[in-house]
Every structure is written in C-alpha cells, then in structure tokens.
mmCIF file of C-alpha atoms and ligand atoms in Angstrom:
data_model
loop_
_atom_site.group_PDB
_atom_site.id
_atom_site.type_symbol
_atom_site.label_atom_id
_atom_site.label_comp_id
_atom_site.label_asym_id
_atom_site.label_seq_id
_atom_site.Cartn_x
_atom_site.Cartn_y
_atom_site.Cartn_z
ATOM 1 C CA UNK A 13 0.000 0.000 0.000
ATOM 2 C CA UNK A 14 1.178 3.510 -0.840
ATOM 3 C CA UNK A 15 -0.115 7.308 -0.145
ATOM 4 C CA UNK A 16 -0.197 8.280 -3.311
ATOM 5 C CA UNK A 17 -0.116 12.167 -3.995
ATOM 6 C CA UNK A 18 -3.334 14.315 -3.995
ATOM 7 C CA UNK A 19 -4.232 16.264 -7.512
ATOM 8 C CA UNK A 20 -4.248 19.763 -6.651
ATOM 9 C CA UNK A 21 -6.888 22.450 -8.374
ATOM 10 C CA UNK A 22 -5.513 24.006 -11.742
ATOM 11 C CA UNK A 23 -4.386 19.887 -12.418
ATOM 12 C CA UNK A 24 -5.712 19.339 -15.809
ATOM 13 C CA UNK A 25 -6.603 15.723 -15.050
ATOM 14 C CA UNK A 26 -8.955 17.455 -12.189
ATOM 15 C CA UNK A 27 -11.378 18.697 -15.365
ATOM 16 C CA UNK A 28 -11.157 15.493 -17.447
ATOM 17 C CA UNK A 29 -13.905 13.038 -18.011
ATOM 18 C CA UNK A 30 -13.043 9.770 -16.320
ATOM 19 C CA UNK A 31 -13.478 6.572 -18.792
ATOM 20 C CA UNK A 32 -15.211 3.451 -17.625
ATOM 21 C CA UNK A 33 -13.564 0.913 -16.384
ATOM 22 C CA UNK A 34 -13.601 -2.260 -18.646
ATOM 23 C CA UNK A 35 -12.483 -5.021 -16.516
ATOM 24 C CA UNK A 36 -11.657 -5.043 -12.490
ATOM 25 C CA UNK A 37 -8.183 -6.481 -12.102
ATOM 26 C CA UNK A 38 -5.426 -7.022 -9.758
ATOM 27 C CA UNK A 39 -4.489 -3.578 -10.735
ATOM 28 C CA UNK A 40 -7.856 -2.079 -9.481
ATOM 29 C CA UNK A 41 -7.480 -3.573 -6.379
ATOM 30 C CA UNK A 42 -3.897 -2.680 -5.655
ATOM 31 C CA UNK A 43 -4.969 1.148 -6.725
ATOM 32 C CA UNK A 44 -8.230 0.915 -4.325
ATOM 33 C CA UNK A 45 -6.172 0.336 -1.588
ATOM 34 C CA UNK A 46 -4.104 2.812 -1.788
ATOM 35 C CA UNK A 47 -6.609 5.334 -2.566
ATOM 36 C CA UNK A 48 -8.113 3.965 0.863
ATOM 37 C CA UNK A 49 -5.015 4.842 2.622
ATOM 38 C CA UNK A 50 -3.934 8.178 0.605
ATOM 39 C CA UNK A 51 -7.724 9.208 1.655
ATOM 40 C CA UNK A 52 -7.083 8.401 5.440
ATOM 41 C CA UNK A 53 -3.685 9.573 5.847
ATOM 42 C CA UNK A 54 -5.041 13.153 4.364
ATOM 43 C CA UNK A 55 -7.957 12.739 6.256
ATOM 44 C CA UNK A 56 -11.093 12.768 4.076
ATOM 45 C CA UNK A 57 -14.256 10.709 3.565
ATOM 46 C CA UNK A 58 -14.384 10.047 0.185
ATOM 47 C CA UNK A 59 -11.328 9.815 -2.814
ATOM 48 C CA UNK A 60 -12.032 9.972 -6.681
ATOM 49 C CA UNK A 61 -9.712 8.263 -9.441
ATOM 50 C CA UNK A 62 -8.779 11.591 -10.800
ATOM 51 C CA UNK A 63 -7.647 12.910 -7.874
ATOM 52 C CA UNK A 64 -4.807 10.685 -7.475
ATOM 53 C CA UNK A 65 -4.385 11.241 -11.766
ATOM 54 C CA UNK A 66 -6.176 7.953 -12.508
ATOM 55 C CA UNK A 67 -8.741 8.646 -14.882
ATOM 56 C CA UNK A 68 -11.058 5.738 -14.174
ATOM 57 C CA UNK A 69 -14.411 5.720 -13.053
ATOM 58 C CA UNK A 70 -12.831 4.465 -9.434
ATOM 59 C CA UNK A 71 -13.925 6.157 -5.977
ATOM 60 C CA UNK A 72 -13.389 5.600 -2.298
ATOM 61 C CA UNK A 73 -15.379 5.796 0.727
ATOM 62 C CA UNK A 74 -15.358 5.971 4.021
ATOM 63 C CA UNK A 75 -18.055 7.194 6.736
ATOM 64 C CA UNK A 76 -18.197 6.191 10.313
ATOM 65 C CA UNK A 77 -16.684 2.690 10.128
ATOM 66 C CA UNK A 78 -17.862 1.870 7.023
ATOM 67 C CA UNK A 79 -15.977 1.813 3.826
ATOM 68 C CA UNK A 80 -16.304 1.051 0.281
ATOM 69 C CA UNK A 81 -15.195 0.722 -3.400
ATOM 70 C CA UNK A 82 -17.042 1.893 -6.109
ATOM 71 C CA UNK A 83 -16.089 1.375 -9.837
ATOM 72 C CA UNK A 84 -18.241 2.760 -12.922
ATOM 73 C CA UNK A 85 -20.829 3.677 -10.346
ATOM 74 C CA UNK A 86 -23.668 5.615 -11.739
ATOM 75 C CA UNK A 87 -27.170 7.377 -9.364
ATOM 76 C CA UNK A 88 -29.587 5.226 -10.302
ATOM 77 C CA UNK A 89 -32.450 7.418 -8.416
ATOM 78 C CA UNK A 90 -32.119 10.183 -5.758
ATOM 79 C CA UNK A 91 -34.765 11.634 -3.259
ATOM 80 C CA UNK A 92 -36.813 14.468 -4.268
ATOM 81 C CA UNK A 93 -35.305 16.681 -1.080
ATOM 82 C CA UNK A 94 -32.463 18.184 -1.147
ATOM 83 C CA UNK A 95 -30.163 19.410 1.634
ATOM 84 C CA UNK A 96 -26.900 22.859 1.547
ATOM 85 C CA UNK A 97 -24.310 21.792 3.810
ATOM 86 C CA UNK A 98 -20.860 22.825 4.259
ATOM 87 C CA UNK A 99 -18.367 21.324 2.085
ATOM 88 C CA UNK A 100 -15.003 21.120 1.108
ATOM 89 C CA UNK A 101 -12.725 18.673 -1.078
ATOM 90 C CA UNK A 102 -8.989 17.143 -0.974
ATOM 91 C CA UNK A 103 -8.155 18.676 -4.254
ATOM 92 C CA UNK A 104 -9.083 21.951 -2.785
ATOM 93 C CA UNK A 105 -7.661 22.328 0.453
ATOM 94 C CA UNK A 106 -8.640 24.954 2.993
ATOM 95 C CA UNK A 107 -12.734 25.891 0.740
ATOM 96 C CA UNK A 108 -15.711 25.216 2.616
ATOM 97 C CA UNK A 109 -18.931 26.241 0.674
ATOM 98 C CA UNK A 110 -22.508 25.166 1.095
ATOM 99 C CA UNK A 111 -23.323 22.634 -1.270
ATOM 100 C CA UNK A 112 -26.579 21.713 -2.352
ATOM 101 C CA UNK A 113 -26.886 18.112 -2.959
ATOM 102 C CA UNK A 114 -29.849 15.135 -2.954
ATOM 103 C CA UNK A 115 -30.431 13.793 0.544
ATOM 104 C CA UNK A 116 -30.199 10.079 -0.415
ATOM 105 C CA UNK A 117 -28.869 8.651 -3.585
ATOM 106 C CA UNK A 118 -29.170 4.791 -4.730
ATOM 107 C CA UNK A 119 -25.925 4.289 -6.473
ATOM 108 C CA UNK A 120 -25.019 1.130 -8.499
ATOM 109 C CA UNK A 121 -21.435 -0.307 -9.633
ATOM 110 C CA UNK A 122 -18.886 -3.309 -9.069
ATOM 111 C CA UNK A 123 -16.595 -3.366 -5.807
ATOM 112 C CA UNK A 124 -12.822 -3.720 -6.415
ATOM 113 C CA UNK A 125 -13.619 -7.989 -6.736
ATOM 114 C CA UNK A 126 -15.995 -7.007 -10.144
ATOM 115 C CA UNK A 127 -18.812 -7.664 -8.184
ATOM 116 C CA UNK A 128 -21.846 -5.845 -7.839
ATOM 117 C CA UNK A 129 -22.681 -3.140 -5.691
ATOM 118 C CA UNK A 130 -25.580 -1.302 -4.403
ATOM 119 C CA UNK A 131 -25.268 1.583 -2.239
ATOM 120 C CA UNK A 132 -28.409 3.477 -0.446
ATOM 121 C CA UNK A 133 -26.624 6.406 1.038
ATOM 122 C CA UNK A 134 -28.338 8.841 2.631
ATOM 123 C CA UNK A 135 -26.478 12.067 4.856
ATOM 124 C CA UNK A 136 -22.876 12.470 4.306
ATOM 125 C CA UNK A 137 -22.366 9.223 2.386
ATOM 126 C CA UNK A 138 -25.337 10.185 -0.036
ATOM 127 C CA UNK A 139 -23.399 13.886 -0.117
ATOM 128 C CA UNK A 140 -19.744 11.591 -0.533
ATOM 129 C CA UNK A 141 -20.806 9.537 -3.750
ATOM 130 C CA UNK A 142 -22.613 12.575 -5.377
ATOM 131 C CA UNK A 143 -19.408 15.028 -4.953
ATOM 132 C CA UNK A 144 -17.079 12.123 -6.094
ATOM 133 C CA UNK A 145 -19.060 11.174 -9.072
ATOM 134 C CA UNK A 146 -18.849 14.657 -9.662
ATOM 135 C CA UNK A 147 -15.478 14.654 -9.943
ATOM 136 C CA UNK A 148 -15.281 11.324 -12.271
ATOM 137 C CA UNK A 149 -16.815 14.175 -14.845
ATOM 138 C CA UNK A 150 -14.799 16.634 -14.009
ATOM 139 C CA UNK A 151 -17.174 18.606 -12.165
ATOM 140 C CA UNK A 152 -15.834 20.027 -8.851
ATOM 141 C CA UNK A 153 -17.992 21.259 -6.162
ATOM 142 C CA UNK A 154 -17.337 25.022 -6.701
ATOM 143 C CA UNK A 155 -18.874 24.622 -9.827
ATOM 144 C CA UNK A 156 -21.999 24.263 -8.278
ATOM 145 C CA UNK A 157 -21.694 27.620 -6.186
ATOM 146 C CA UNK A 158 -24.059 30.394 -7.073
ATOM 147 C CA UNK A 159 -21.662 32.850 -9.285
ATOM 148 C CA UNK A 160 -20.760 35.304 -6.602
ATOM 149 C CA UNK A 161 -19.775 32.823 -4.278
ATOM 150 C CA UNK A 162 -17.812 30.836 -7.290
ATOM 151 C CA UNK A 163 -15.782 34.019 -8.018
ATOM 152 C CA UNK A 164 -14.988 34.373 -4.332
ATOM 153 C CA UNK A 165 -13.507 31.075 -4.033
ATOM 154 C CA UNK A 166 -12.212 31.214 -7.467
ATOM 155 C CA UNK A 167 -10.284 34.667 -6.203
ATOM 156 C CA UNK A 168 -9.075 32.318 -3.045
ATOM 157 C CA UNK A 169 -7.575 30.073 -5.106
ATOM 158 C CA UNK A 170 -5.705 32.352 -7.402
ATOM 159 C CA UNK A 171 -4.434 34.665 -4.256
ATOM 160 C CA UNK A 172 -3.364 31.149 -2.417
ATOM 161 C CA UNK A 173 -1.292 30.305 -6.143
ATOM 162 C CA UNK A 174 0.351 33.791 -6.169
ATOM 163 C CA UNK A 175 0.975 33.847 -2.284
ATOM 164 C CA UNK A 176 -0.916 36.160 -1.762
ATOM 165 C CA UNK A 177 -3.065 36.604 1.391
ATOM 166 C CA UNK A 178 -6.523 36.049 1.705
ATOM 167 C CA UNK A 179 -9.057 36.574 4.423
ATOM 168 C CA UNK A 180 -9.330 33.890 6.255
ATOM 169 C CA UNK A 181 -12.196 31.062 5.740
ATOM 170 C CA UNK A 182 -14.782 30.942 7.818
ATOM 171 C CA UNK A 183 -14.168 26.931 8.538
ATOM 172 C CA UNK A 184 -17.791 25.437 9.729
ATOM 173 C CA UNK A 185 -18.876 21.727 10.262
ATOM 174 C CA UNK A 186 -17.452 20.326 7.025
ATOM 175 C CA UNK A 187 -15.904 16.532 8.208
ATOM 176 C CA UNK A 188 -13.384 16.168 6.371
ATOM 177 C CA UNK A 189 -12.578 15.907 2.637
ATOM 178 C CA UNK A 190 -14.014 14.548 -0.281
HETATM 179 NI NI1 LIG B 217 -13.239 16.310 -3.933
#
C-alpha cells in the first residue's frame, strides 16, 4: 500500500472526463487500496480516481466505520429533497462552501472484486458519492456555487497560487474531505 499524492486544483486531469472501467483487475485492487489509505492519511471521507491522476471511473469511501469501493458507479435514483451543507474537497484544500446536494442517492457499480454493488446512502455518504461522481466528470464542487460565491472562491484560489493573502475562511462543520 502507498499514499499516493493528492491532484491539486488548476491539475488538468482534475477537469477530465473519467473513462469506464472495462475489466476489475489485480491492478484495481492494488490502486483501491491505496486510494483507501492516501484518503485516510489526508484525512477525508471520500477519494475519486482523478484525484490521485487515474482517470477511471474508481472512488473511495469511508463514513463512520464503514468503507467502500465503487467502480463505474452511476445514481440510479435520488430523493426528491435536497439538503446545503458545508463542504469542502482534498483537491481543494482549505474551501468550505454550502453545497446543495440530494439527501439520499441509490448508487449502483462493481466493488474492487468485479462484483456488484448497491449503495443506499443517505447524509454524508449520499453527499460523498454525489461530490465524487462529480469529480469522475470533471465537475468540482465550486462549480456548483451560485456565481458570486464561485468568483470568491475562485479569487481564493488564485491569491493562495500567487501567495498572496486572503481573508481567512470561515471553517464550519465540514468533516473532512471529499
Ligand atoms: Ni473532492
């Protein structure tokens, strides 16, 4: 097992489409365990293929003392009610924005053995799989700000790149990265 290093935003691969994943193999495995640790060591809750510059449709979980693997998963229905909470993601260290996501989420895929896998997540883990299939299309979660709230984060990031300072986040309840 290895901690493998953590995409940063402005990464290219970060804004790539993920491709699905053909066949699990011993490969898959070996890569979902490390993604397991590199997500624990940094600490977060979830852990997308892209973020470690894989760009398979690969992510990790892992809320209370559960865990998972998910390859080629895909939201096969999600509840009518939504909920905004605070959240933040590896690839963007130090943002915490309110998200608005579905409350539960029924996703489908194969574990890291090719075998199915059904997943009825609800609270942070339904929040977990939606922001890290997000990010198997490229979609990170400031992209779901409302503009003036995108631009402010978007001027955090560029001041943080040029060392410049910036006022300091208001950190809330977010648990961790995703
Ligand atoms: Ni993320």
């Amino acid at each position: 097992m290895a901690v493998l290093p953590i995409r940063r935003f402005g990464d290219p691969v970060l804004r790539q489409r993920a491709g699905e994943t053909d066949q699990v193999t011993e490969l898959h495995r070996r890569l979902a365990n490390d993604m397991l640790e590199t997500m624990r060591e940094a600490p977060g809750v979830g852990l997308a293929g892209p973020q470690v510059g894989v760009l398979e449709r690969i992510f990790v979980w892992e809320v209370d003392d559960r865990h998972g693997v998910v390859v080629n998963p895909a939201i096969v229905s999600r509840s009518r009610g939504t909920v905004e909470e605070e959240e933040g993601c590896l690839s963007l260290p130090g943002l915490y924005y309110p998200v608005v996501r579905s409350a539960a989420v029924v996703v489908e895929g194969v574990d890291e053995n090719g075998e199915p896998v059904r997943l009825v997540a609800e609270d942070l883990l339904a929040r977990v799989c939606q922001h890290e299939i997000d990010h198997l299309d490229g979609v990170l979660f400031i992209d779901h700000l409302p503009e003036e709230l995108r631009k402010e984060a978007l001027t955090r990031l560029r001041n943080e790149a040029l060392g410049l300072p910036s006022t300091p986040m208001p950190r809330g309840a977010a648990e961790g990265g995703l």
